[in-house]
Coordinates of C-alpha atoms in Angstrom, one line a residue:
Chain A
X432 CA 90.6 128.6 78.5
X433 CA 93.1 126.5 76.6
X434 CA 96.1 128.6 77.3
X435 CA 97.5 126.1 79.8
X436 CA 96.8 123.0 77.7
X437 CA 99.9 122.8 75.7
X438 CA 102.5 125.5 76.0
X439 CA 104.3 124.9 72.7
X440 CA 105.6 127.3 70.2
X441 CA 104.8 131.0 70.4
X442 CA 101.8 132.1 68.3
X443 CA 100.8 128.5 67.9
X444 CA 97.0 128.3 67.5
X445 CA 97.1 124.6 67.1
X446 CA 96.0 124.1 70.7
X447 CA 93.2 126.7 70.8
X448 CA 90.6 125.4 68.6
X449 CA 88.9 123.3 71.3
X450 CA 88.3 120.1 69.5
X451 CA 84.7 119.0 69.0
X452 CA 81.7 121.3 69.7
X453 CA 79.4 120.5 72.5
X454 CA 75.7 119.9 71.9
X455 CA 74.8 120.8 75.5
X456 CA 75.4 124.2 77.0
X457 CA 75.0 123.0 80.6
X458 CA 77.4 120.1 80.5
X459 CA 80.5 120.0 78.4
X460 CA 82.5 117.0 77.4
X461 CA 86.1 116.6 78.5
X462 CA 88.3 119.1 76.6
X463 CA 91.9 118.2 77.5
X464 CA 92.2 119.1 81.2
X465 CA 89.1 121.3 81.4
X466 CA 85.4 120.6 81.8
X467 CA 82.4 122.8 82.6
X468 CA 79.0 122.4 84.2
X469 CA 76.3 125.0 84.4
X470 CA 78.7 127.6 83.0
X471 CA 81.2 127.0 85.7
X472 CA 84.5 125.9 84.3
X473 CA 87.3 123.9 85.9
X474 CA 90.7 123.4 84.4
X475 CA 93.1 121.1 86.2
X476 CA 96.0 122.9 84.6
X477 CA 95.2 126.0 86.5
X478 CA 95.9 124.3 89.8
X479 CA 99.4 123.1 88.9
X480 CA 102.1 125.5 90.0
X481 CA 104.4 126.6 87.2
X482 CA 107.4 126.1 89.5
X483 CA 106.6 122.5 90.2
X484 CA 105.8 121.9 86.6
X485 CA 109.0 123.5 85.1
X486 CA 111.1 120.3 84.8
X487 CA 108.1 118.5 83.3
X488 CA 107.2 121.3 80.9
X489 CA 107.3 121.2 77.1
X490 CA 110.1 123.8 77.1
X491 CA 112.2 121.7 79.4
X492 CA 111.7 118.6 77.2
X493 CA 112.7 120.4 74.0
X494 CA 115.8 121.9 75.7
X495 CA 116.9 118.5 77.0
X496 CA 116.3 116.9 73.6
X497 CA 118.1 119.5 71.5
X498 CA 120.5 121.0 74.0
X499 CA 119.6 124.2 72.2
X500 CA 120.4 126.7 74.8
X501 CA 124.0 126.6 75.8
X502 CA 123.5 129.2 78.5
X503 CA 121.2 127.0 80.4
X504 CA 122.5 124.6 83.0
X505 CA 123.1 121.2 81.6
X506 CA 120.9 118.4 83.1
X507 CA 122.0 117.2 86.5
X508 CA 124.2 114.1 86.4
X509 CA 121.8 111.2 86.7
X510 CA 123.3 108.4 88.8
X511 CA 122.5 104.7 88.6
X512 CA 121.5 103.0 91.9
X513 CA 124.4 102.6 94.3
X514 CA 123.5 99.3 95.8
X515 CA 122.6 96.0 94.1
X516 CA 119.5 95.6 96.3
X517 CA 118.1 98.9 95.2
X518 CA 118.7 98.1 91.6
X519 CA 116.9 94.8 91.8
X520 CA 114.1 96.2 93.8
X521 CA 113.4 98.9 91.2
X522 CA 113.5 96.5 88.3
X523 CA 111.2 94.0 90.0
X524 CA 108.8 96.8 91.0
X525 CA 108.6 98.2 87.5
X526 CA 107.9 94.7 86.0
X527 CA 105.2 94.0 88.5
X528 CA 103.4 97.3 88.6
X529 CA 103.9 99.2 85.3
X530 CA 104.8 96.7 82.6
X531 CA 101.6 94.6 82.7
X532 CA 99.6 97.6 81.7
X533 CA 102.1 99.2 79.3
X534 CA 104.4 96.4 78.2
X535 CA 107.2 98.2 76.4
X536 CA 109.7 95.9 78.1
X537 CA 110.3 92.2 77.5
X538 CA 111.0 90.8 80.9
X539 CA 113.9 88.4 80.2
X540 CA 115.7 91.0 78.0
X541 CA 115.3 93.8 80.5
X542 CA 116.5 91.6 83.4
X543 CA 119.5 90.5 81.3
X544 CA 120.3 94.2 80.7
X545 CA 120.1 94.9 84.5
X546 CA 122.4 91.9 85.0
X547 CA 125.0 93.4 82.8
X548 CA 125.3 96.2 85.4
X549 CA 125.5 93.6 88.1
X550 CA 127.9 91.1 86.5
X551 CA 128.4 88.7 89.3
X552 CA 124.8 88.7 90.7
X553 CA 122.4 88.0 87.9
X554 CA 118.8 88.3 88.9
X555 CA 116.5 85.2 89.0
X556 CA 119.2 82.8 87.8
Chain B
X1440 CA 130.0 96.1 102.7
X1441 CA 127.5 97.2 100.1
X1442 CA 128.0 95.8 96.7
X1443 CA 128.1 98.9 94.5
X1444 CA 126.6 98.4 91.1
X1445 CA 129.5 100.3 89.5
X1446 CA 132.0 97.9 91.0
X1447 CA 130.6 95.2 88.9
X1448 CA 130.4 97.2 85.7
X1449 CA 131.7 94.8 83.0
X1450 CA 135.0 96.1 81.8
X1451 CA 134.6 97.6 78.4
X1452 CA 130.8 97.4 78.5
X1453 CA 129.4 100.4 76.7
X1454 CA 125.7 100.6 76.9
X1455 CA 124.0 101.7 73.7
X1456 CA 121.9 104.8 73.8
X1457 CA 118.7 102.7 73.8
X1458 CA 119.9 100.6 76.7
X1459 CA 121.0 103.6 78.8
X1460 CA 117.8 105.5 78.0
X1461 CA 115.7 102.5 79.0
X1462 CA 117.5 102.1 82.3
X1463 CA 117.3 105.8 83.1
X1464 CA 113.6 105.9 82.2
X1465 CA 112.8 103.0 84.5
X1466 CA 114.5 104.8 87.3
X1467 CA 112.7 108.1 86.4
X1468 CA 109.3 106.4 86.4
X1469 CA 109.7 104.5 89.6
X1470 CA 111.1 107.5 91.5
X1471 CA 108.4 109.8 90.2
X1472 CA 105.6 107.3 91.1
X1473 CA 107.1 106.9 94.6
X1474 CA 107.2 110.7 95.2
X1475 CA 103.7 111.3 93.7
X1476 CA 102.1 108.7 95.9
X1477 CA 104.0 109.0 99.1
X1478 CA 105.5 112.5 99.4
X1479 CA 105.0 114.3 102.6
X1480 CA 106.7 117.5 101.4
X1481 CA 110.0 116.6 103.2
X1482 CA 113.5 117.2 101.8
X1483 CA 113.9 113.4 101.3
X1484 CA 111.0 113.3 98.8
X1485 CA 112.1 116.5 97.1
X1486 CA 115.5 115.0 96.5
X1487 CA 113.9 111.9 94.9
X1488 CA 111.8 114.1 92.7
X1489 CA 114.9 116.0 91.5
X1490 CA 116.6 112.7 90.8
X1491 CA 113.6 111.5 88.8
X1492 CA 113.8 114.6 86.6
X1493 CA 117.6 114.2 86.3
X1494 CA 117.1 110.6 85.0
X1495 CA 114.4 111.8 82.6
X1496 CA 116.3 114.7 81.2
X1497 CA 119.4 112.6 80.8
X1498 CA 117.4 110.0 78.9
X1499 CA 116.0 112.7 76.7
X1500 CA 119.5 113.9 75.8
X1501 CA 119.8 110.5 74.0
X1502 CA 116.7 111.1 71.9
X1503 CA 118.6 112.3 68.9
X1504 CA 120.6 109.0 68.8
X1505 CA 117.4 107.0 69.2
X1506 CA 115.7 108.7 66.3
X1507 CA 118.7 108.4 64.1
X1508 CA 119.3 104.7 64.7
X1509 CA 115.7 103.5 64.8
X1510 CA 116.1 100.0 65.9
X1511 CA 113.5 98.1 67.9
X1512 CA 115.4 98.8 71.1
X1513 CA 115.4 102.5 70.3
X1514 CA 111.6 102.4 69.9
X1515 CA 111.3 100.6 73.3
X1516 CA 113.3 103.5 74.9
X1517 CA 111.1 106.1 73.2
X1518 CA 108.0 104.2 74.4
X1519 CA 109.4 104.3 77.9
X1520 CA 109.6 108.1 77.6
X1521 CA 106.0 108.3 76.5
X1522 CA 104.9 106.1 79.4
X1523 CA 106.6 108.6 81.8
X1524 CA 105.2 111.7 80.0
X1525 CA 101.7 110.2 80.3
X1526 CA 101.9 110.8 84.0
X1527 CA 102.8 114.4 83.8
X1528 CA 100.2 117.0 84.9
X1529 CA 99.9 118.6 81.5
X1530 CA 99.4 116.8 78.2
X1531 CA 101.7 118.9 75.9
X1532 CA 105.0 116.9 76.1
X1533 CA 103.2 113.5 75.9
X1534 CA 101.2 114.5 72.9
X1535 CA 104.3 115.6 71.0
X1536 CA 106.6 112.7 71.8
X1537 CA 103.9 110.0 71.4
X1538 CA 103.0 111.3 68.0
X1539 CA 106.7 111.4 67.0
X1540 CA 107.1 107.8 68.2
X1541 CA 104.0 106.6 66.3
X1542 CA 105.2 108.1 63.1
X1543 CA 108.5 106.3 63.4
X1544 CA 106.5 103.1 64.1
X1545 CA 104.7 103.6 60.9
X1546 CA 108.0 104.1 59.1
X1547 CA 109.3 100.8 60.6
X1548 CA 106.1 99.0 59.7
X1549 CA 105.4 98.2 63.3
X1550 CA 101.7 98.9 62.6
X1551 CA 101.5 96.0 60.2
X1552 CA 100.7 92.4 60.8
X1553 CA 103.4 89.9 61.6
X1554 CA 102.2 87.7 58.7
X1555 CA 104.0 90.3 56.5
X1556 CA 107.3 89.0 57.9
X1557 CA 106.3 85.3 57.8
X1558 CA 109.2 83.2 56.5
X1559 CA 111.6 86.1 57.2
X1560 CA 114.2 84.4 59.4
X1561 CA 115.6 87.7 60.5
X1562 CA 112.5 88.4 62.7
X1563 CA 112.3 86.1 65.8
X1564 CA 109.2 85.4 67.7
X1565 CA 110.4 87.7 70.5
X1566 CA 111.0 90.5 68.1
X1567 CA 107.6 90.2 66.6
X1568 CA 106.0 90.2 70.1
X1569 CA 108.0 93.3 71.1
X1570 CA 106.8 95.1 67.9
X1571 CA 103.2 94.3 68.9
X1572 CA 103.6 95.5 72.4
X1573 CA 105.3 98.7 71.4
X1574 CA 102.5 99.5 68.9
X1575 CA 99.7 98.9 71.3
X1576 CA 101.4 100.7 74.3
X1577 CA 101.9 103.8 72.2
X1578 CA 98.3 103.5 70.8
X1579 CA 96.9 103.3 74.3
X1580 CA 98.7 106.5 75.4
X1581 CA 98.0 108.3 72.1
X1582 CA 94.2 107.5 72.1
X1583 CA 93.8 108.5 75.7
X1584 CA 95.5 111.9 75.1
X1585 CA 94.1 112.7 71.7
X1586 CA 90.6 111.7 72.6
X1587 CA 90.6 114.0 75.6
X1588 CA 92.2 116.9 73.7
X1589 CA 89.6 116.5 70.9
X1590 CA 92.3 116.0 68.3
X1591 CA 92.3 113.6 65.4
X1592 CA 93.8 110.1 65.9
X1593 CA 97.1 109.4 64.1
X1594 CA 95.7 106.0 62.9
X1595 CA 92.2 104.8 62.5
X1596 CA 91.4 101.1 62.7
X1597 CA 91.4 100.8 59.0
X1598 CA 95.0 101.9 58.9
X1599 CA 96.7 99.1 60.9
X1600 CA 96.4 95.3 61.1
X1601 CA 99.0 94.4 63.7
X1602 CA 97.8 91.7 66.1
X1603 CA 97.3 92.0 69.8
X1604 CA 100.2 90.7 72.0
X1605 CA 100.5 86.9 72.0
X1606 CA 101.6 86.7 75.7
X1607 CA 104.9 84.8 75.4
X1608 CA 105.7 83.0 78.6
X1609 CA 108.4 84.8 80.5
X1610 CA 108.3 83.2 84.0
X1611 CA 111.7 82.0 85.2
X1612 CA 112.0 78.5 86.6
X1613 CA 113.2 79.9 89.9
X1614 CA 110.1 82.1 90.4
X1615 CA 107.4 80.9 92.7
X1616 CA 105.1 78.3 91.1
X1617 CA 101.4 78.5 91.2
X1618 CA 100.3 82.0 91.8
X1619 CA 102.6 83.9 89.4
X1620 CA 101.2 83.9 85.8
X1621 CA 103.1 82.4 83.0
X1622 CA 103.3 85.7 81.2
X1623 CA 103.9 88.7 83.4
X1624 CA 102.0 91.1 81.1
X1625 CA 98.8 89.0 80.8
X1626 CA 96.3 91.9 81.6
X1627 CA 97.5 94.1 78.8
X1628 CA 95.5 92.3 76.1
X1629 CA 92.2 93.3 77.8
X1630 CA 93.4 96.9 78.1
X1631 CA 94.4 97.0 74.5
X1632 CA 91.0 95.5 73.4
X1633 CA 89.4 98.3 75.3
X1634 CA 91.7 100.8 73.7
X1635 CA 90.4 99.6 70.3
X1636 CA 86.9 100.4 71.5
X1637 CA 87.9 103.9 72.7
X1638 CA 89.6 104.5 69.3
X1639 CA 86.4 103.5 67.4
X1640 CA 84.3 105.6 69.8
X1641 CA 86.4 108.7 69.4
X1642 CA 86.6 108.4 65.6
X1643 CA 82.8 107.8 65.4
X1644 CA 81.4 110.3 67.9
X1645 CA 84.1 112.8 68.9
X1646 CA 84.8 113.9 65.4
X1647 CA 84.2 117.1 63.5
X1648 CA 82.5 115.5 60.6
X1649 CA 80.8 112.2 61.7
X1650 CA 80.6 109.7 58.9
X1651 CA 77.7 107.7 60.4
X1652 CA 74.4 108.3 62.0
X1653 CA 74.7 109.0 65.8
X1654 CA 72.1 106.4 66.9
X1655 CA 73.5 103.6 64.7
X1656 CA 77.0 104.4 65.8
X1657 CA 76.1 104.2 69.5
X1658 CA 74.2 101.0 69.1
X1659 CA 77.2 99.4 67.4
X1660 CA 79.6 100.6 70.1
X1661 CA 77.3 99.3 72.8
X1662 CA 77.3 95.8 71.2
X1663 CA 81.1 96.0 71.0
X1664 CA 81.3 96.9 74.8
X1665 CA 79.0 93.9 75.7
X1666 CA 81.2 91.6 73.7
X1667 CA 84.3 92.9 75.4
X1668 CA 82.8 92.4 78.8
X1669 CA 81.8 88.8 77.9
X1670 CA 85.3 87.9 76.7
X1671 CA 86.9 89.3 79.9
X1672 CA 88.7 86.5 81.8
X1673 CA 87.0 85.7 85.2
X1674 CA 90.0 86.8 87.2
X1675 CA 89.7 90.3 85.7
X1676 CA 86.0 90.7 86.4
X1677 CA 85.5 93.0 89.3
X1678 CA 83.3 91.4 92.0
X1679 CA 83.6 87.9 90.4
X1680 CA 84.5 85.0 92.8
X1681 CA 87.6 84.3 90.8
X1682 CA 88.8 87.8 91.3
X1683 CA 88.2 87.6 95.0
X1684 CA 90.0 84.2 95.3
X1685 CA 93.1 84.7 97.5
X1686 CA 95.0 82.3 95.2
X1687 CA 94.5 84.5 92.2
X1688 CA 97.3 86.9 91.1
X1689 CA 97.4 89.7 93.7
X1690 CA 97.6 92.3 91.0
X1691 CA 94.5 90.9 89.3
X1692 CA 92.3 92.7 91.8
X1693 CA 94.0 96.0 91.0
X1694 CA 93.7 95.4 87.3
X1695 CA 90.0 94.4 87.6
X1696 CA 89.2 97.6 89.4
X1697 CA 90.8 99.8 86.8
X1698 CA 89.3 97.8 83.9
X1699 CA 85.9 98.4 85.5
X1700 CA 86.7 102.1 85.8
X1701 CA 87.8 102.4 82.2
X1702 CA 84.8 100.5 80.9
X1703 CA 82.6 102.9 82.8
X1704 CA 84.5 105.8 81.4
X1705 CA 83.8 104.3 77.9
X1706 CA 80.1 104.2 78.7
X1707 CA 80.1 107.7 80.0
X1708 CA 81.9 109.2 77.0
X1709 CA 79.8 107.2 74.6
X1710 CA 76.5 108.4 76.0
X1711 CA 77.6 111.8 77.1
X1712 CA 74.9 114.5 76.9
X1713 CA 77.3 116.9 75.3
X1714 CA 77.7 114.7 72.2
X1715 CA 74.1 113.5 72.1
X1716 CA 73.1 114.5 68.6
X1717 CA 69.6 113.2 68.4
X1718 CA 66.1 114.7 68.5
X1719 CA 64.6 111.6 70.2
X1720 CA 63.6 112.5 73.8
X1721 CA 63.5 108.8 74.7
X1722 CA 67.1 108.3 73.5
X1723 CA 68.3 111.5 75.3
X1724 CA 66.7 110.3 78.5
X1725 CA 68.0 106.7 78.2
X1726 CA 71.5 108.0 77.4
X1727 CA 71.5 110.3 80.4
X1728 CA 70.5 107.3 82.7
X1729 CA 73.4 105.3 81.3
X1730 CA 75.7 108.2 82.0
X1731 CA 74.4 108.5 85.6
X1732 CA 74.9 104.7 86.1
X1733 CA 78.4 104.9 84.7
X1734 CA 79.2 108.0 86.8
X1735 CA 78.3 106.2 90.0
X1736 CA 80.5 103.3 89.1
X1737 CA 83.4 105.6 88.3
X1738 CA 83.1 107.4 91.6
X1739 CA 82.8 104.0 93.5
X1740 CA 85.9 102.6 91.8
X1741 CA 87.9 105.8 92.5
X1742 CA 86.8 105.7 96.1
X1743 CA 87.9 102.0 96.4
X1744 CA 91.2 102.8 94.7
X1745 CA 91.9 105.6 97.2
X1746 CA 91.1 103.2 100.1
X1747 CA 93.5 100.6 98.7
X1748 CA 96.1 103.4 98.0
X1749 CA 96.2 102.6 94.3
X1750 CA 94.9 105.8 93.0
X1751 CA 96.1 106.7 89.5
X1752 CA 98.0 109.9 89.4
X1753 CA 97.3 111.0 85.9
X1754 CA 95.2 113.9 84.6
X1755 CA 93.4 111.5 82.3
X1756 CA 91.7 109.7 85.1
X1757 CA 91.3 112.9 87.2
X1758 CA 89.3 114.5 84.4
X1759 CA 87.1 111.4 84.0
X1760 CA 86.4 111.5 87.7
X1761 CA 85.4 115.2 87.5
X1762 CA 83.4 114.5 84.4
X1763 CA 81.5 111.8 86.4
X1764 CA 80.8 114.4 89.2
X1765 CA 79.6 117.0 86.8
X1766 CA 77.4 114.5 84.9
X1767 CA 75.7 113.5 88.1
X1768 CA 75.1 117.1 89.0
X1769 CA 73.7 117.8 85.6
X1770 CA 71.6 114.6 85.6
X1771 CA 70.1 115.2 89.0
X1772 CA 69.3 118.9 88.0
X1773 CA 67.7 117.7 84.8
X1774 CA 65.5 115.4 86.7
X1775 CA 65.0 117.6 89.7
X1776 CA 61.2 117.3 89.6
X1777 CA 61.5 113.5 90.0
X1778 CA 64.2 113.3 92.6
X1779 CA 63.1 112.5 96.2
X1780 CA 64.6 114.3 99.2
X1781 CA 66.4 111.2 100.4
X1782 CA 68.0 110.7 96.9
X1783 CA 69.2 114.4 97.0
X1784 CA 70.7 113.8 100.5
X1785 CA 72.5 110.8 99.2
X1786 CA 73.9 112.8 96.3
X1787 CA 75.1 115.5 98.8
X1788 CA 76.8 113.0 101.0
X1789 CA 78.5 111.3 98.1
X1790 CA 79.6 114.7 96.7
X1791 CA 81.3 115.4 100.0
X1792 CA 83.2 112.2 99.6
X1793 CA 84.1 113.2 96.1
X1794 CA 85.5 116.6 97.2
X1795 CA 87.6 114.8 99.8
X1796 CA 89.0 112.5 97.1
X1797 CA 89.6 115.4 94.8
X1798 CA 91.8 117.0 97.5
X1799 CA 94.1 114.0 97.3
X1800 CA 94.0 113.9 93.5
X1801 CA 94.9 117.6 93.4
X1802 CA 97.9 116.9 95.6
X1803 CA 99.1 114.0 93.4
X1804 CA 98.8 116.2 90.3
X1805 CA 101.3 118.6 91.9
X1806 CA 98.8 121.2 93.1
X1807 CA 99.9 123.9 95.5
X1808 CA 99.5 123.0 99.2
X1809 CA 96.1 124.4 100.3
X1810 CA 94.7 124.8 96.8
X1811 CA 91.3 123.3 96.2
X1812 CA 90.4 121.8 92.9
X1813 CA 86.7 122.7 93.4
X1814 CA 85.5 125.3 95.8
X1815 CA 81.9 125.2 96.9

């Protein structure tokens, strides 16, 4: 049941103990990506194709971090936006939609950083 | 002639690892969200998806520098990675990286109150605010993942005393006056206060060796929820006139909907039958009723989010939605002798709507075309 939850190291039992026990055999609480009712179990992870998931997998993350496997293809060259308008649009969208919930970025500092890439067209000034 | 960004690259400007990683993560996040919400399976969207992963993997290759250098900017870049990983279909990478980031925060004292640094001229007001924001953002992600995975929390409430964000004004003079808020991240404080409630609930109820009596713990958590609701600003209360006012911040309606969803999730998880460790039949019955009420709100909010095309794409909220459906099925079954035929018909109709929504959720999570999350 928990095989798909976290595909980490081989022989790692750390993700198979199933957390807290349920007091109700008909209705389980949420266990990661799986739940059950009346003995019927659903695991969201079963419906995600491995192929689609590969770049987002744990293994892909560790490879990118450690560059541990020289025989693997290095990550594709990631390009910055090609036009000023696209760059500004992406920055504004992020600050409007994502940052209010998860405010890792300080708006003036981030816009200043973006401006550094667009030296003669600072945003909002 | 298009102004190419690279044409204006400042000569000699060498972005630090943290700056490059932050920029790449913003691009990765926006492109991934674009594809997840709008993709029609065409080559155009497949290309954007590939680009998103390229940005993400490229940012990850800077991780070693971030961890070695450990400045505040490095922590911001790591937090951005955690924000992106939170949206992935499986929890493994997010769990690992968020944990790592939190441990480095503890090493840097980011979990401690800013009064510790009072009088220290090296820490500006902005720096203190960023420290608060990083801590709470990581805590929000971590609590959500750990809670659902049934794993212990990195920090309990007794282990940190950092304040909530102070909402420093960041509105530029040239931005439109009136509707735009003074601080662009103003809703985050309410989300973080709710995160505190979730943290306390998980550590009190979803724990292997509970330290307090179940009934006392639930009563205390219920009072905290009531207090949170009372302190909510009018613009963030779903269905309040202030929230419906056209002059109010357009995003406020979105935030209010999701806050209502998460508050209902809190109620559902708190009173969940699977954790109900009491012999009192009255309490079991009352808890189940609260769960049923919360489940209906969750389904309603999800349906409205779908109509407004602001469905969240994460497995966290998808599992909450499915938990609401399962709870309703269980609740109605448990009370089958008391349910009228018309109530049962209403349930069936709403379940059809839920299945329809689940199809869309499944697609957003990256399910195979034609797969069904639930087959009846």
